mmCIF file of N, CA and C in Angstrom:
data_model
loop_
_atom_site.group_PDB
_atom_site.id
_atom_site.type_symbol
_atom_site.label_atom_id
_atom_site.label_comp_id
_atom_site.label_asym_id
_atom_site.label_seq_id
_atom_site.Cartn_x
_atom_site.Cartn_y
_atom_site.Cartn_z
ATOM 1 N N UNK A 1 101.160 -109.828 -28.727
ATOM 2 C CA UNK A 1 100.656 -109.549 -27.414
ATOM 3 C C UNK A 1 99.149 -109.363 -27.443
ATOM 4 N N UNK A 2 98.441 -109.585 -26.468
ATOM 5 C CA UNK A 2 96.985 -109.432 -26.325
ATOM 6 C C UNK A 2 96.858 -108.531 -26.144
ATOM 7 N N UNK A 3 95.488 -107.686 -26.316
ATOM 8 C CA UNK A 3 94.918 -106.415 -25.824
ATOM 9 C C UNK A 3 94.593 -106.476 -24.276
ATOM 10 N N UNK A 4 94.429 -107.289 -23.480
ATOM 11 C CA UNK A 4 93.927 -107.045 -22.452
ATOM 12 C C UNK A 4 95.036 -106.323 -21.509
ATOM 13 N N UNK A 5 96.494 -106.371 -21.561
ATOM 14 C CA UNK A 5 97.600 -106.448 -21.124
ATOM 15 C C UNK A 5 98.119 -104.858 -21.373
ATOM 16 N N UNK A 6 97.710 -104.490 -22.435
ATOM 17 C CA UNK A 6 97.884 -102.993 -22.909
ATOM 18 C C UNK A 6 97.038 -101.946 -22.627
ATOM 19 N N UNK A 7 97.186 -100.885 -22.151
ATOM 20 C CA UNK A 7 96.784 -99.959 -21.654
ATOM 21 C C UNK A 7 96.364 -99.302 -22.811
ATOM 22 N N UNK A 8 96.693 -98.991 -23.757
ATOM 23 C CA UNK A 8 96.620 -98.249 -24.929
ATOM 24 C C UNK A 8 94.735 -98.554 -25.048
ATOM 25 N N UNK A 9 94.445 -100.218 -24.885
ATOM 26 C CA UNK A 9 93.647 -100.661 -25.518
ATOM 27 C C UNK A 9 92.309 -100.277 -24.882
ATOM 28 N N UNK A 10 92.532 -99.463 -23.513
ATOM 29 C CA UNK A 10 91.496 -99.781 -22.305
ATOM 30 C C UNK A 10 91.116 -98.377 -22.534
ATOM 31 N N UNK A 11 89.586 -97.732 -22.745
ATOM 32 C CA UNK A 11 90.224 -96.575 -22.943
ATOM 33 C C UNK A 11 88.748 -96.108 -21.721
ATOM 34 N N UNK A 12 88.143 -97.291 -20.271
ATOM 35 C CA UNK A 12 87.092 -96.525 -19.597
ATOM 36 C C UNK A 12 88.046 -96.641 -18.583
ATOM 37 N N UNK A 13 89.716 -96.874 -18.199
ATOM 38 C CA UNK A 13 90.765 -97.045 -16.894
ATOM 39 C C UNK A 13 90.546 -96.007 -16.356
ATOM 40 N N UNK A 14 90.309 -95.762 -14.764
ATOM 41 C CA UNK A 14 90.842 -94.223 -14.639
ATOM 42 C C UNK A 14 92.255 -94.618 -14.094
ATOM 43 N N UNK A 15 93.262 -93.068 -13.992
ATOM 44 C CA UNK A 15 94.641 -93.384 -13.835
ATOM 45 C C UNK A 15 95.397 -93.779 -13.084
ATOM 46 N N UNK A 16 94.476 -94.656 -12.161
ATOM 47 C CA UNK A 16 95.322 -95.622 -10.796
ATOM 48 C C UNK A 16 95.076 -97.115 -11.790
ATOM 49 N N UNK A 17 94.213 -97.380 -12.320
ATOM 50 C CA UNK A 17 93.824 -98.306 -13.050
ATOM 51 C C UNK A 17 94.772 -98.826 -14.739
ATOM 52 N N UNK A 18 95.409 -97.455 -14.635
ATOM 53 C CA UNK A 18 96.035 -97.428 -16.054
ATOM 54 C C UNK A 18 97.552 -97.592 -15.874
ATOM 55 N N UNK A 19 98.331 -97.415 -14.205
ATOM 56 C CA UNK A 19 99.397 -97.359 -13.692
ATOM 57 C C UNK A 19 99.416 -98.938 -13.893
ATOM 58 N N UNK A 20 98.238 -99.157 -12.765
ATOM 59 C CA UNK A 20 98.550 -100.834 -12.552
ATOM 60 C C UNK A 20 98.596 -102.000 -13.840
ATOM 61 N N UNK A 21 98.038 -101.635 -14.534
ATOM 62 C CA UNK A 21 97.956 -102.018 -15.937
ATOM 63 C C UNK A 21 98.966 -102.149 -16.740
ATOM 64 N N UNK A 22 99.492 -100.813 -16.796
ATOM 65 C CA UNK A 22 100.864 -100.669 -17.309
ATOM 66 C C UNK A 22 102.032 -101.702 -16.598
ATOM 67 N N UNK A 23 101.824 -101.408 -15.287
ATOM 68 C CA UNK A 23 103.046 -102.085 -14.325
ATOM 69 C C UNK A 23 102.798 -103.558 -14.198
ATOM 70 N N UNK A 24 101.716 -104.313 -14.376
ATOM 71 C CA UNK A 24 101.128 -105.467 -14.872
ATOM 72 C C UNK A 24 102.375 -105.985 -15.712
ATOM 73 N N UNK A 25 101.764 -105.388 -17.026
ATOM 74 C CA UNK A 25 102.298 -105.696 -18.293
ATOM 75 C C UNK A 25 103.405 -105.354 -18.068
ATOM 76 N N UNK A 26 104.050 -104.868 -17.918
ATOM 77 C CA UNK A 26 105.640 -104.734 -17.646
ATOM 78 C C UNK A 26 106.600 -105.919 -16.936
ATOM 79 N N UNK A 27 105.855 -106.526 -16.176
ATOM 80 C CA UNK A 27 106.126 -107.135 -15.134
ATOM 81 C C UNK A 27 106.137 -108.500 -15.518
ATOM 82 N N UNK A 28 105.016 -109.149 -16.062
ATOM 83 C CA UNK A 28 104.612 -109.941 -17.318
ATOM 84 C C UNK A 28 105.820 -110.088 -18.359
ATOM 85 N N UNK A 29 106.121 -109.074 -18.868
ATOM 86 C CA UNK A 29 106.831 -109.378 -20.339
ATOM 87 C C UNK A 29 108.222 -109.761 -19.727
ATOM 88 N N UNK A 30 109.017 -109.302 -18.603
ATOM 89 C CA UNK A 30 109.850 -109.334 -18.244
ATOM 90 C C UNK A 30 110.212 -110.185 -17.431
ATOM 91 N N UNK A 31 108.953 -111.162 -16.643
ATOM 92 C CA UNK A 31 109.573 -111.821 -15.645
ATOM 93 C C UNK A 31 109.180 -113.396 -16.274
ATOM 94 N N UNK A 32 108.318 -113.320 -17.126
ATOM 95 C CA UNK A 32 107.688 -114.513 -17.761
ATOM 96 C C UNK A 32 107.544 -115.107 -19.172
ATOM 97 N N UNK A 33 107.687 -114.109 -19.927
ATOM 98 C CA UNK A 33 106.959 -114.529 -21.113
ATOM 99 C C UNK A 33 108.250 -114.923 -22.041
ATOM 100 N N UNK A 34 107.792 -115.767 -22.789
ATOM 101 C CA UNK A 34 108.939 -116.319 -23.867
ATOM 102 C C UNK A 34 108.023 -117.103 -24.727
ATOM 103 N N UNK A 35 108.927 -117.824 -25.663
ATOM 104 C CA UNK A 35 108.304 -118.533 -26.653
ATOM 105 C C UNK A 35 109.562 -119.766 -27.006
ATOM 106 N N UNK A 36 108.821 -121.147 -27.135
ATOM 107 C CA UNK A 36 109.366 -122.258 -27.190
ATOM 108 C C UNK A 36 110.718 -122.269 -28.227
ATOM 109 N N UNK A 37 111.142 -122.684 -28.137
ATOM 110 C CA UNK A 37 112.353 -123.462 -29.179
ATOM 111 C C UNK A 37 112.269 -124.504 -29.718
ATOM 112 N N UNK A 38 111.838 -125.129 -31.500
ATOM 113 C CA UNK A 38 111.809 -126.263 -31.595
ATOM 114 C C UNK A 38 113.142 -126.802 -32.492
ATOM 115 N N UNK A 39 113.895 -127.770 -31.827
ATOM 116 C CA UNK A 39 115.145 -128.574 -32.429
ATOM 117 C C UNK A 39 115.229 -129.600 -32.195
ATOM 118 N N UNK A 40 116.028 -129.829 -33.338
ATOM 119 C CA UNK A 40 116.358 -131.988 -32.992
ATOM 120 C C UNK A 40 117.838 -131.858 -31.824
ATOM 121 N N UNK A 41 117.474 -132.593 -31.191
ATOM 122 C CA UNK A 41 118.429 -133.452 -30.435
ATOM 123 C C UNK A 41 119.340 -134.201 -31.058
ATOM 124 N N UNK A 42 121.106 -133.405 -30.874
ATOM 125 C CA UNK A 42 121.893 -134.144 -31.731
ATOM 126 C C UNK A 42 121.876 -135.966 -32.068
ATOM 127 N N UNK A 43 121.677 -136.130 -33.060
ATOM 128 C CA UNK A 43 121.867 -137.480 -33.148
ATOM 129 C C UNK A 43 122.490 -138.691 -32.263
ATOM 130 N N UNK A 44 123.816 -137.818 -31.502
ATOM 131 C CA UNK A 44 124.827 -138.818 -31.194
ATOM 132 C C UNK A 44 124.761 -139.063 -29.415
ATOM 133 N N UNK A 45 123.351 -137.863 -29.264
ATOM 134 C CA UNK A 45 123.392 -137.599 -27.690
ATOM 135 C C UNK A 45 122.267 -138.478 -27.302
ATOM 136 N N UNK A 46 122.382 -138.817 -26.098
ATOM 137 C CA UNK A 46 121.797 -140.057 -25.063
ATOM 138 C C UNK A 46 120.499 -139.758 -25.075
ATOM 139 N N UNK A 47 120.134 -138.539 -25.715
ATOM 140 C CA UNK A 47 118.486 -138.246 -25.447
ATOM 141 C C UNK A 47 118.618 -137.193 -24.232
ATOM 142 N N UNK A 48 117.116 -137.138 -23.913
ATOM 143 C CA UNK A 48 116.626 -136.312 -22.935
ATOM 144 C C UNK A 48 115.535 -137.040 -22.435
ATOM 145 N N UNK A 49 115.000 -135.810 -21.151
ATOM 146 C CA UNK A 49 113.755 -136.187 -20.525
ATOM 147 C C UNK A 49 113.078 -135.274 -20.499
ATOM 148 N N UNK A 50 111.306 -135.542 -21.036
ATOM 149 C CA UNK A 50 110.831 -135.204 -20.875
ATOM 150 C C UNK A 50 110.291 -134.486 -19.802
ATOM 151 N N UNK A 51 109.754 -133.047 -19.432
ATOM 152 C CA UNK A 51 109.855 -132.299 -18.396
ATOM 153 C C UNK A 51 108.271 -132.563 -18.181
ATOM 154 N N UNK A 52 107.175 -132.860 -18.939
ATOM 155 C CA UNK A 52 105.828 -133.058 -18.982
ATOM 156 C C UNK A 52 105.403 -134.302 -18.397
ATOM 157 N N UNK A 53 106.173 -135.147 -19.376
ATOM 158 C CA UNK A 53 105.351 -136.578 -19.128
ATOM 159 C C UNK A 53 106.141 -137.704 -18.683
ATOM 160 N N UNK A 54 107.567 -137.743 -18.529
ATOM 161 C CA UNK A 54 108.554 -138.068 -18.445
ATOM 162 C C UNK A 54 109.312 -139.006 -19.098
ATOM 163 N N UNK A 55 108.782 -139.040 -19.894
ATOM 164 C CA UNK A 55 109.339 -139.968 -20.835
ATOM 165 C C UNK A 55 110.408 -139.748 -21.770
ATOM 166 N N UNK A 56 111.226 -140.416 -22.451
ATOM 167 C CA UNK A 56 112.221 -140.612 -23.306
ATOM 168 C C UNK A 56 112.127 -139.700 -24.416
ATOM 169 N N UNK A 57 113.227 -138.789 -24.532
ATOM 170 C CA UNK A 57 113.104 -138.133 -26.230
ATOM 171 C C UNK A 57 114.711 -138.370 -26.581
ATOM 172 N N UNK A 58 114.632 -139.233 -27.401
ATOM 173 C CA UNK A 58 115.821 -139.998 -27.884
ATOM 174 C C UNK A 58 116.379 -139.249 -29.054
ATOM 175 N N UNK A 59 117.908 -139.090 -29.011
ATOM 176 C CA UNK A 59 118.843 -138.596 -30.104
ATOM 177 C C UNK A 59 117.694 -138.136 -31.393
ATOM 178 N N UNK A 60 118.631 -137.314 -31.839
ATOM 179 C CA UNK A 60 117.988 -137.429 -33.029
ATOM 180 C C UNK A 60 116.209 -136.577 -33.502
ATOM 181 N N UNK A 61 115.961 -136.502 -32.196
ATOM 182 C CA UNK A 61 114.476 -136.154 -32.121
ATOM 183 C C UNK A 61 113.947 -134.608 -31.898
ATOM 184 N N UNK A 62 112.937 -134.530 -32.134
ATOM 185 C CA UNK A 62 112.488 -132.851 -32.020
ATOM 186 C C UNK A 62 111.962 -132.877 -30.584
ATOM 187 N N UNK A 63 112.443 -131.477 -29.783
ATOM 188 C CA UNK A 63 112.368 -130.859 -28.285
ATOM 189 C C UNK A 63 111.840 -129.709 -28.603
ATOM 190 N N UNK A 64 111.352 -129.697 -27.660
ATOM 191 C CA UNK A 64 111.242 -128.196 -27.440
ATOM 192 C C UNK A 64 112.022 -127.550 -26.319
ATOM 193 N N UNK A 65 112.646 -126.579 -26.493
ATOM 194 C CA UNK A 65 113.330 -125.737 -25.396
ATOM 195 C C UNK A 65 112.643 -124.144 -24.641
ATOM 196 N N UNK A 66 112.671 -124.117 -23.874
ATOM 197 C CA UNK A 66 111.625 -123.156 -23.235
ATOM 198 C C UNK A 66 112.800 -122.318 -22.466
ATOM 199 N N UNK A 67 113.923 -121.251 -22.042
ATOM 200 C CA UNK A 67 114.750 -120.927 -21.688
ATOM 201 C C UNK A 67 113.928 -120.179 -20.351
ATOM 202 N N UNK A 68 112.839 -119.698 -20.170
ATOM 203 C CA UNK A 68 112.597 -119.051 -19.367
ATOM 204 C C UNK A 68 111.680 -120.154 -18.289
ATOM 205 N N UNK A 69 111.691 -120.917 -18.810
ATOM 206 C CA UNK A 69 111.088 -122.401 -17.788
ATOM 207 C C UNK A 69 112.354 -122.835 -16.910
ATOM 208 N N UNK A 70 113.319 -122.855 -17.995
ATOM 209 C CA UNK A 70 114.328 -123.627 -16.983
ATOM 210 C C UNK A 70 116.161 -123.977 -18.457
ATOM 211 N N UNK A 71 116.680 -123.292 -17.978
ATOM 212 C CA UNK A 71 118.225 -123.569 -19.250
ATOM 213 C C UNK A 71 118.364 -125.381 -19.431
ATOM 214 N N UNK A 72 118.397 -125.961 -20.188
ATOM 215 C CA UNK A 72 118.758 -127.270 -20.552
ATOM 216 C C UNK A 72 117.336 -128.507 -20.519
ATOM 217 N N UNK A 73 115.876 -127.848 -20.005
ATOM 218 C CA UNK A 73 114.695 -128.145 -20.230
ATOM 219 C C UNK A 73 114.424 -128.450 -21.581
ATOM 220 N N UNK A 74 113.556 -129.845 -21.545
ATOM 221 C CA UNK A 74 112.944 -129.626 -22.828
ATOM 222 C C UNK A 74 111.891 -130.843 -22.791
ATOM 223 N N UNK A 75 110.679 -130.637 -23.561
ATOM 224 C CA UNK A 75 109.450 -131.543 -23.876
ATOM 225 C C UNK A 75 109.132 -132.017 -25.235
ATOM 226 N N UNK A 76 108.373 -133.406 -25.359
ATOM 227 C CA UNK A 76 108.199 -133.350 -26.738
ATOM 228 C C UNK A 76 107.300 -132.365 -27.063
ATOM 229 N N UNK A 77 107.454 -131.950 -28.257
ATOM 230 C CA UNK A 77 106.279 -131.070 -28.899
ATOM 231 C C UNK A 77 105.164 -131.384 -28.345
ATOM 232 N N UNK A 78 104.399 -132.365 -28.611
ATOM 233 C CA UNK A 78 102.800 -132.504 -27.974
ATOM 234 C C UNK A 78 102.820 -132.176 -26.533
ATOM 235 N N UNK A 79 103.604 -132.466 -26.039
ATOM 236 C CA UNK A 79 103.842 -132.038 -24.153
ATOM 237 C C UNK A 79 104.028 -130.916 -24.190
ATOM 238 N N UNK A 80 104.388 -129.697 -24.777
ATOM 239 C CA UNK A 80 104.619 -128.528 -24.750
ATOM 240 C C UNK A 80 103.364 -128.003 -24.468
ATOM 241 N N UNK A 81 102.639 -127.616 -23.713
ATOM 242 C CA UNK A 81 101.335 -127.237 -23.398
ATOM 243 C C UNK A 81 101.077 -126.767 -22.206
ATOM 244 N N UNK A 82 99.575 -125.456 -21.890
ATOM 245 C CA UNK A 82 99.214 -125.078 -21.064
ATOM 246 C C UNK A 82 98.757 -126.061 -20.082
ATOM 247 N N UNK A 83 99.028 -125.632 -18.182
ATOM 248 C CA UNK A 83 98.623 -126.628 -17.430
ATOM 249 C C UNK A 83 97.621 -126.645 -17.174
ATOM 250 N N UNK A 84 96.514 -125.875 -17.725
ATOM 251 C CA UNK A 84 95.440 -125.565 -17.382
ATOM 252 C C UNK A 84 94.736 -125.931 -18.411
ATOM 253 N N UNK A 85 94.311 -125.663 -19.565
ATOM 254 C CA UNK A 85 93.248 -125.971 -20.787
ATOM 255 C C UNK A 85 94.136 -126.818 -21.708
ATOM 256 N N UNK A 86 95.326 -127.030 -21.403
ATOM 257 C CA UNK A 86 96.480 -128.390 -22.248
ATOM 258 C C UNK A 86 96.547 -127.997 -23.726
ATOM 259 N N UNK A 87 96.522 -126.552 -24.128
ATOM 260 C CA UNK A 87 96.856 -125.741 -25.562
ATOM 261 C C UNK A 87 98.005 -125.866 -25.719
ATOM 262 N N UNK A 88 98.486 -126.374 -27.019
ATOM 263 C CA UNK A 88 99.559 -126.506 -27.146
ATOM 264 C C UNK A 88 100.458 -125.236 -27.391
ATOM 265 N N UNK A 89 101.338 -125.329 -26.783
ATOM 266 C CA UNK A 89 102.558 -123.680 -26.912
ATOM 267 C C UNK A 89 103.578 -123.739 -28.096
ATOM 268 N N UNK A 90 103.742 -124.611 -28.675
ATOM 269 C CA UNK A 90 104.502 -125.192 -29.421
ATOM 270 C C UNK A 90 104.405 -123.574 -30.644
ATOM 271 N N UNK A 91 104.947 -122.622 -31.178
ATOM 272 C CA UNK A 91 105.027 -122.048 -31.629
ATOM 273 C C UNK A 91 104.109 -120.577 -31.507
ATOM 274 N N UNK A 92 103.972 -120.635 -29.857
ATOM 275 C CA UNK A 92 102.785 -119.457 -29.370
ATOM 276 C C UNK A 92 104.025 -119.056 -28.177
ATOM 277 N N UNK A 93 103.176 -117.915 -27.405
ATOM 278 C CA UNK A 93 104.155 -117.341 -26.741
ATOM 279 C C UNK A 93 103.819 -118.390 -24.830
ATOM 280 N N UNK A 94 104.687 -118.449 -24.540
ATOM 281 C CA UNK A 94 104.254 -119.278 -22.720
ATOM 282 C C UNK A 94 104.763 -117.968 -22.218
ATOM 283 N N UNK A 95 103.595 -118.970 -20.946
ATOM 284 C CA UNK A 95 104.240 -118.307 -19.502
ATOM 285 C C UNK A 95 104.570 -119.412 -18.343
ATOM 286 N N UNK A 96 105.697 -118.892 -17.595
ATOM 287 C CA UNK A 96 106.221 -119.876 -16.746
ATOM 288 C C UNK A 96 105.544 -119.381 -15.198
ATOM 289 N N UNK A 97 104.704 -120.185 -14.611
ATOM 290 C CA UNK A 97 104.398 -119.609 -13.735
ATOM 291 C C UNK A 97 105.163 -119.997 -12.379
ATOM 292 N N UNK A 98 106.067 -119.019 -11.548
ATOM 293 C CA UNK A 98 106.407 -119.440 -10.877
ATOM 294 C C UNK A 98 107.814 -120.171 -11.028
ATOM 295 N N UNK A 99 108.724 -120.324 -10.118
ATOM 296 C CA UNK A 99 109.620 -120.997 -10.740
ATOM 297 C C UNK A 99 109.493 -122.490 -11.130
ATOM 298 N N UNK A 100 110.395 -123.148 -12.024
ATOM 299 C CA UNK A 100 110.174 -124.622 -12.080
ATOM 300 C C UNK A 100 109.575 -124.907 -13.606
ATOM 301 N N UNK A 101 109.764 -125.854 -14.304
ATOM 302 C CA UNK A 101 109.228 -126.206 -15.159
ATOM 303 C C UNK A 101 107.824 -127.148 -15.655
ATOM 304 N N UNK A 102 106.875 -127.242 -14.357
ATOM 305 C CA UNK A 102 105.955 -127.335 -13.804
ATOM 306 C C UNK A 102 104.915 -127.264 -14.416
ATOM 307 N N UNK A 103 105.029 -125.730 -14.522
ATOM 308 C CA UNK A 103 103.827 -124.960 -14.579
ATOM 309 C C UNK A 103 103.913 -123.639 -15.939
ATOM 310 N N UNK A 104 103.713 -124.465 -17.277
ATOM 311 C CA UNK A 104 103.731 -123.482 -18.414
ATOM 312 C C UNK A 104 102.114 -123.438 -18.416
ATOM 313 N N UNK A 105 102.195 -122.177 -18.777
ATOM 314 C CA UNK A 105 100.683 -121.755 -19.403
ATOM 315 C C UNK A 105 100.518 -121.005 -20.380
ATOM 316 N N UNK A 106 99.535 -120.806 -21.278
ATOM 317 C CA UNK A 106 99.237 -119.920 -22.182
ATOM 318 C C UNK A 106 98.761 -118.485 -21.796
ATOM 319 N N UNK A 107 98.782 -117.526 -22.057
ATOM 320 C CA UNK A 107 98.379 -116.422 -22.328
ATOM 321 C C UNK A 107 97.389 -115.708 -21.027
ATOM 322 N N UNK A 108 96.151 -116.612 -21.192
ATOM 323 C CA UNK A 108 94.969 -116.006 -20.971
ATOM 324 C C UNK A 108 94.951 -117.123 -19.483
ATOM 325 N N UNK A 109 95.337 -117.808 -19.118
ATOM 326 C CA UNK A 109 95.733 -118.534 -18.090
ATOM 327 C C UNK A 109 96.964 -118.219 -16.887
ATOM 328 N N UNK A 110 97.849 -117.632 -17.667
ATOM 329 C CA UNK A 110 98.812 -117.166 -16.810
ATOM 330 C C UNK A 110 98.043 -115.306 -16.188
ATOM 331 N N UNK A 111 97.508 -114.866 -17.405
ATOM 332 C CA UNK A 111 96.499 -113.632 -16.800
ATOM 333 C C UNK A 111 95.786 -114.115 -15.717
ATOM 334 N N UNK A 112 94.983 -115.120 -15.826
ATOM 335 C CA UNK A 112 93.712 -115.431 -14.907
ATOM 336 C C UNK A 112 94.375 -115.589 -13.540
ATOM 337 N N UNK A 113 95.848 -116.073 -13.514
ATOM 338 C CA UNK A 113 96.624 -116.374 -12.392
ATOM 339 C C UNK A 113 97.124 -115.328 -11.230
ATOM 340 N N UNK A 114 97.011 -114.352 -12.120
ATOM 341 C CA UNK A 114 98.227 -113.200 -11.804
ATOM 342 C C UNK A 114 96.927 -112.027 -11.326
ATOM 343 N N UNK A 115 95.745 -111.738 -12.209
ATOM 344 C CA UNK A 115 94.727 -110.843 -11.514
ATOM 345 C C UNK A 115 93.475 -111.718 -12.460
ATOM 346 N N UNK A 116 92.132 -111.067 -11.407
ATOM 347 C CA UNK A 116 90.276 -111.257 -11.832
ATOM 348 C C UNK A 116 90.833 -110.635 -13.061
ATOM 349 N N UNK A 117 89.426 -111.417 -13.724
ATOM 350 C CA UNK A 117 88.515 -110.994 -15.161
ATOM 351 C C UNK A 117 87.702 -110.337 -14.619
ATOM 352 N N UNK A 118 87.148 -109.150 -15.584
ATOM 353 C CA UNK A 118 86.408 -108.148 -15.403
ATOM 354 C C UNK A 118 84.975 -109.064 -15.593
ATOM 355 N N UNK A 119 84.101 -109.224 -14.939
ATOM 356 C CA UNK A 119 83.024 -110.493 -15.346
ATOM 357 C C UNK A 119 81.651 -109.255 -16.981
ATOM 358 N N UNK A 120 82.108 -108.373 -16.482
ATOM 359 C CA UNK A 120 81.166 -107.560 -17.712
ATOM 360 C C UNK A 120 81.757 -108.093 -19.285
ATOM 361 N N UNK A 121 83.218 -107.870 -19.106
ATOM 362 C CA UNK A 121 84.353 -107.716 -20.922
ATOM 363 C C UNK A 121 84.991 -108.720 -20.597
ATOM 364 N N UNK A 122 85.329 -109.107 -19.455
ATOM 365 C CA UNK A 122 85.798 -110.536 -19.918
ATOM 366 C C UNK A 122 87.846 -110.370 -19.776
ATOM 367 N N UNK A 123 88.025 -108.896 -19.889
ATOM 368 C CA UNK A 123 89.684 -107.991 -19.943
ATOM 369 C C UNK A 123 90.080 -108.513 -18.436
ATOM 370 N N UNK A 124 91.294 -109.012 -18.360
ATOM 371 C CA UNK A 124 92.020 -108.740 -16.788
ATOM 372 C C UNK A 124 92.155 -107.351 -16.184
#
């Protein structure tokens, strides 16, 4: 987890600042955050579709599965990426913004979404 997200880490909050913070991050870990799944696609199955780019991921092949994007979703590895700066998620934590499999983002993108950067530190 990042520091910006933790209260622990903030230590000029006053305590309306340290509620929302908290309830932030709470809210965050629980309604969004996960981390990819990478597996082959049984050999004997018809493939899949790509949720990114739409293209073909045939038997046999490595997916990624994202459960909090969407149950039975999956992208090739290189498509696994933020919609915003296109970082790959592929063994980092996502966020699903919103429902739909749409809209994965990384970290510091799904923050920027959800509340301002402090323009002094740069912290949500």
């Amino acid at each position: 987890p990042s520091r910006p997200s933790q209260p622990q880490f903030c230590h000029d909050l006053d305590e309306v600042e340290r509620r929302e913070l908290k309830l932030f991050a709470e809210r965050r870990k629980r309604e969004n955050l996960g981390q990819g799944s990478v597996r082959a696609l049984p050999p004997s199955s018809a493939g899949a579709v790509c949720q990114q780019c739409g293209g073909p991921i045939p038997g046999g092949s490595l997916a990624v599965f994202a459960a909090r994007a969407g149950l039975g979703l999956c992208w090739h590895p290189r498509c696994f990426q933020c919609q915003q700066c296109r970082q790959p998620l592929v063994d980092l934590l996502y966020f699903s913004a919103g429902r739909g499999p749409a809209r994965l983002l990384c970290g510091r993108h799904h923050g920027d979404s959800e509340r301002q950067r402090c323009p002094g530190c740069d912290e949500v």
